[in-house]
Short mmCIF file of C-alpha atoms in Angstrom, two decimals:
data_model
loop_
_atom_site.label_atom_id
_atom_site.label_comp_id
_atom_site.label_asym_id
_atom_site.label_seq_id
_atom_site.Cartn_x
_atom_site.Cartn_y
_atom_site.Cartn_z
CA MET T 1 -3.63 9.82 23.78
CA ILE T 2 -3.78 6.92 21.33
CA THR T 3 -7.08 6.79 19.47
CA ILE T 4 -8.89 3.73 18.11
CA LYS T 5 -10.56 4.73 14.87
CA SER T 6 -14.25 4.22 14.10
CA LYS T 7 -15.50 2.69 10.84
CA TYR T 8 -16.29 6.20 9.51
CA GLU T 9 -12.83 7.50 10.40
CA ILE T 10 -11.19 4.52 8.74
CA GLU T 11 -13.17 5.08 5.54
CA CYS T 12 -12.08 8.73 5.46
CA MET T 13 -8.46 7.69 5.98
CA LYS T 14 -8.73 5.10 3.21
CA ALA T 15 -9.91 7.84 0.85
CA ALA T 16 -7.08 10.13 1.92
CA GLY T 17 -4.59 7.27 1.59
CA LYS T 18 -5.67 6.49 -1.95
CA VAL T 19 -5.05 10.08 -3.01
CA THR T 20 -1.64 10.08 -1.34
CA TYR T 21 -0.74 6.86 -3.14
CA GLU T 22 -1.86 8.35 -6.45
CA VAL T 23 0.08 11.58 -6.01
CA LEU T 24 3.24 9.61 -5.20
CA LYS T 25 2.79 7.67 -8.44
CA LEU T 26 2.31 10.97 -10.29
CA LEU T 27 5.53 12.36 -8.83
CA GLU T 28 7.42 9.19 -9.71
CA GLU T 29 6.28 9.50 -13.33
CA MET T 30 7.40 13.14 -13.47
CA ILE T 31 10.97 12.48 -12.33
CA LYS T 32 13.54 13.44 -14.95
CA PRO T 33 16.78 15.37 -15.10
CA GLY T 34 16.11 19.12 -15.30
CA ILE T 35 12.76 19.22 -13.55
CA SER T 36 12.62 21.56 -10.56
CA THR T 37 11.36 20.55 -7.15
CA ILE T 38 8.82 23.40 -7.20
CA GLU T 39 7.32 22.02 -10.42
CA LEU T 40 6.86 18.68 -8.69
CA ASP T 41 5.32 20.34 -5.65
CA ARG T 42 2.84 22.35 -7.69
CA ALA T 43 1.73 19.27 -9.62
CA ALA T 44 1.20 17.37 -6.38
CA GLU T 45 -0.86 20.14 -4.80
CA LYS T 46 -3.00 20.52 -7.93
CA TYR T 47 -3.76 16.79 -7.96
CA ILE T 48 -4.53 16.57 -4.25
CA ARG T 49 -6.98 19.45 -4.43
CA SER T 50 -8.59 18.06 -7.61
CA GLN T 51 -9.53 14.96 -5.61
CA GLY T 52 -11.39 16.90 -2.93
CA CYS T 53 -8.52 16.78 -0.45
CA VAL T 54 -6.21 19.33 1.15
CA PRO T 55 -2.39 18.92 1.24
CA SER T 56 -1.61 17.87 4.81
CA PHE T 57 1.82 19.49 4.82
CA LYS T 58 0.98 22.88 3.29
CA GLY T 59 1.42 25.42 6.09
CA TYR T 60 1.97 22.71 8.73
CA GLY T 61 4.20 24.35 11.31
CA GLY T 62 4.89 26.97 8.65
CA PHE T 63 6.14 24.52 6.00
CA PRO T 64 5.79 26.33 2.64
CA GLY T 65 5.26 23.35 0.32
CA SER T 66 2.76 20.56 -0.20
CA VAL T 67 5.51 17.93 -0.48
CA CYS T 68 8.78 17.51 1.38
CA ILE T 69 11.27 16.91 -1.44
CA SER T 70 14.70 15.81 -0.25
CA VAL T 71 17.62 15.14 -2.59
CA ASN T 72 20.71 12.97 -2.02
CA ASP T 73 22.10 13.79 1.46
CA GLU T 74 18.87 15.55 2.45
CA VAL T 75 17.12 13.15 4.81
CA ILE T 76 13.70 14.76 5.24
CA HIS T 77 11.82 18.09 5.12
CA GLY T 78 13.43 19.43 1.96
CA ILE T 79 11.66 22.60 0.82
CA PRO T 80 10.55 22.68 -2.85
CA GLY T 81 12.21 25.44 -4.86
CA LYS T 82 14.30 26.23 -7.93
CA ARG T 83 16.66 23.26 -7.48
CA THR T 84 16.57 20.91 -10.47
CA LEU T 85 17.08 17.15 -10.38
CA LYS T 86 20.17 15.71 -12.04
CA GLU T 87 21.02 12.33 -13.54
CA GLY T 88 22.27 10.07 -10.74
CA ASP T 89 20.46 11.91 -7.92
CA ILE T 90 18.10 10.18 -5.55
CA VAL T 91 14.99 12.07 -4.46
CA SER T 92 12.59 11.44 -1.59
CA PHE T 93 8.96 12.57 -1.64
CA ASP T 94 7.06 12.80 1.65
CA VAL T 95 3.43 13.83 1.20
CA GLY T 96 0.03 13.67 2.86
CA ALA T 97 -3.57 14.32 1.89
CA CYS T 98 -6.41 15.26 4.25
CA TYR T 99 -9.96 14.12 3.43
CA LYS T 100 -12.89 15.34 5.55
CA GLY T 101 -10.47 16.19 8.35
CA TYR T 102 -8.51 12.92 8.32
CA HIS T 103 -4.89 12.62 7.25
CA SER T 104 -2.71 10.17 5.37
CA ASP T 105 1.07 10.25 5.14
CA ALA T 106 3.55 8.37 2.94
CA ALA T 107 7.04 8.64 1.48
CA ARG T 108 9.10 7.10 -1.31
CA THR T 109 12.67 7.48 -2.59
CA HIS T 110 13.50 7.12 -6.29
CA GLY T 111 16.53 7.41 -8.50
CA VAL T 112 16.81 10.06 -11.21
CA GLY T 113 17.85 8.30 -14.41
CA GLU T 114 20.71 5.87 -13.89
CA ILE T 115 21.97 5.74 -10.31
CA SER T 116 24.79 3.86 -8.61
CA VAL T 117 24.37 0.27 -7.46
CA GLU T 118 24.95 1.35 -3.87
CA ALA T 119 22.34 4.11 -4.08
CA GLN T 120 19.78 1.60 -5.39
CA ARG T 121 20.68 -0.82 -2.61
CA LEU T 122 20.04 1.92 -0.04
CA ILE T 123 16.60 2.61 -1.56
CA ASP T 124 15.76 -1.10 -1.65
CA VAL T 125 16.88 -1.80 1.91
CA THR T 126 14.96 1.20 3.23
CA ARG T 127 11.77 -0.18 1.66
CA GLU T 128 12.56 -3.62 3.06
CA CYS T 129 12.96 -2.08 6.53
CA PHE T 130 9.36 -0.89 6.37
CA PHE T 131 8.05 -4.35 5.55
CA GLU T 132 10.23 -5.97 8.20
CA GLY T 133 8.77 -3.52 10.71
CA ILE T 134 5.12 -4.00 9.88
CA LYS T 135 5.37 -7.74 10.40
CA PHE T 136 4.81 -6.65 14.01
CA ALA T 137 2.00 -4.14 13.35
CA LYS T 138 -0.47 -6.62 14.76
CA ASP T 139 -2.61 -7.04 17.83
CA GLY T 140 -0.54 -7.92 20.89
CA PHE T 141 2.89 -6.81 19.72
CA ARG T 142 4.53 -3.60 20.92
CA ILE T 143 5.73 -0.52 19.10
CA SER T 144 9.26 -1.48 20.12
CA ASP T 145 8.94 -4.69 18.10
CA ILE T 146 8.42 -2.61 14.95
CA SER T 147 11.35 -0.36 15.89
CA ALA T 148 13.74 -3.24 16.58
CA ALA T 149 12.95 -4.95 13.27
CA ILE T 150 13.61 -1.75 11.29
CA GLN T 151 16.91 -1.10 13.06
CA LYS T 152 18.13 -4.67 12.68
CA HIS T 153 17.48 -4.86 8.95
CA ALA T 154 19.13 -1.50 8.29
CA GLU T 155 22.20 -2.23 10.37
CA ASP T 156 22.53 -5.81 9.10
CA ASN T 157 22.93 -4.23 5.65
CA GLY T 158 25.57 -1.76 6.79
CA PHE T 159 23.33 1.29 7.06
CA SER T 160 22.17 3.46 9.99
CA VAL T 161 18.85 4.83 11.21
CA LEU T 162 17.97 8.24 12.62
CA ARG T 163 17.33 8.78 16.31
CA GLU T 164 15.91 12.31 16.20
CA TYR T 165 12.90 11.68 13.93
CA CYS T 166 10.39 8.86 13.93
CA GLY T 167 7.07 7.47 12.78
CA HIS T 168 3.84 8.35 14.55
CA GLY T 169 0.13 7.85 14.93
CA LEU T 170 -2.16 9.83 12.67
CA GLY T 171 -5.84 10.55 12.08
CA LYS T 172 -7.53 13.86 12.82
CA GLU T 173 -4.03 15.16 13.45
CA LEU T 174 -1.09 14.60 11.13
CA HIS T 175 1.03 13.61 14.11
CA GLU T 176 -0.60 11.72 16.97
CA GLU T 177 0.59 9.28 19.61
CA PRO T 178 2.33 6.89 19.67
CA GLU T 179 5.81 7.78 18.46
CA ILE T 180 7.38 4.96 16.43
CA PRO T 181 11.19 5.15 16.52
CA ASN T 182 13.29 3.40 13.90
CA TYR T 183 15.52 1.96 16.61
CA ALA T 184 14.93 0.03 19.81
CA ALA T 185 15.79 2.18 22.81
CA PRO T 186 17.38 0.12 25.64
CA GLY T 187 14.79 -0.82 28.25
CA ARG T 188 11.90 0.74 26.33
CA ARG T 189 9.16 -1.69 25.37
CA GLY T 190 6.54 0.78 24.19
CA VAL T 191 2.78 0.54 24.07
CA ARG T 192 0.89 -2.53 22.91
CA ILE T 193 -0.58 -2.47 19.43
CA ARG T 194 -4.34 -2.83 19.12
CA PRO T 195 -6.81 -3.14 16.21
CA GLY T 196 -8.15 0.21 15.06
CA MET T 197 -4.88 2.05 15.60
CA THR T 198 -3.60 4.02 12.59
CA ILE T 199 0.13 4.61 12.43
CA ALA T 200 2.72 5.96 10.01
CA VAL T 201 5.77 3.70 9.92
CA GLU T 202 8.67 5.44 8.19
CA PRO T 203 12.23 4.13 8.08
CA MET T 204 14.73 6.91 7.40
CA VAL T 205 18.00 5.19 6.55
CA ASN T 206 21.43 6.72 6.05
CA GLN T 207 24.17 5.30 3.87
CA GLY T 208 26.81 6.30 6.38
CA SER T 209 26.61 7.73 9.89
CA LYS T 210 23.31 8.27 11.71
CA GLU T 211 24.42 11.80 12.60
CA ILE T 212 22.43 14.65 11.06
CA TYR T 213 22.05 18.43 11.16
CA VAL T 214 19.36 20.95 10.25
CA ALA T 215 20.07 23.48 7.49
CA ASP T 216 19.82 27.23 7.91
CA ASP T 217 16.27 27.15 6.50
CA ASP T 218 15.26 25.48 9.82
CA TRP T 219 13.57 22.64 7.92
CA THR T 220 15.88 20.56 5.75
CA VAL T 221 17.58 17.72 7.63
CA LEU T 222 20.87 16.49 6.12
CA THR T 223 23.39 13.75 6.85
CA GLU T 224 26.39 15.11 8.68
CA ASP T 225 28.85 13.11 6.55
CA GLY T 226 27.24 14.13 3.24
CA LYS T 227 26.31 10.57 2.32
CA LEU T 228 22.95 9.55 0.87
CA SER T 229 19.72 8.99 2.79
CA ALA T 230 16.46 7.26 1.80
CA HIS T 231 12.91 7.32 3.18
CA TYR T 232 9.97 4.92 2.86
CA GLU T 233 6.65 5.33 4.63
CA ASN T 234 3.05 4.19 4.59
CA SER T 235 0.01 4.90 6.71
CA VAL T 236 -1.00 1.62 8.34
CA LEU T 237 -4.29 0.43 9.85
CA VAL T 238 -3.94 -2.25 12.51
CA THR T 239 -6.63 -4.90 12.03
CA ASN T 240 -7.55 -8.21 13.67
CA GLY T 241 -5.22 -9.88 11.17
CA GLU T 242 -2.59 -8.55 8.78
CA PRO T 243 -1.98 -4.77 8.74
CA PHE T 244 -3.82 -2.81 6.04
CA LEU T 245 -1.71 -0.31 4.11
CA LEU T 246 -3.79 2.81 3.55
CA THR T 247 -1.27 4.38 1.18
CA LEU T 248 -0.25 1.36 -0.90
CA CYS T 249 -3.20 0.69 -3.21
CA GLU T 250 -1.74 -2.11 -5.31
#
């Protein structure tokens, strides 16, 4: 069931979104060659809890970390651990904070030190895909309009989008209806978008093939061809006008 959020719920989600935005900025500032992904995860959890929130991902479905940290060909759901970042890597952070029972969810991909021109282009285009998509996060459009815009921008730039994972509604639950694919399924128009809906739009864009596989840890999703992948996400409130980005407080 798709829920229309009350004023109180929206205020809680704004508070959660602000903390998620801030923790993503903290992680970005901490990026350097030699830092381990578990160090980044611990810093994120400490900050989230210091702000009166709970990490949305910690223990979700058994996930052991507070942040999904995915490096290079890891698309999503990378588990924090002893792995250290290296010059030239790209790293994706996917994180959420829960405030008074209401969730936020956002993701960013960054380079570690100096990265290749093509890696930076992948990161930039993935971000652009998000903003192309949310042009349609308005009253009267359909979810499929968001999906089609994301797919078109990615593919026009020579990249591919995942089929197996997608954006979603969120609120009291981290994952609610509707699903928001990053591609337009033939013949599928999707539900109409209405004010008061809160959705997480999250392009996951691969440098090469769209094909993926799940690692033996049953969490980490990787590109099948070993090429890079990038991720960009914000929690979005549909209004009577332009969409409001709950996790982009700039």
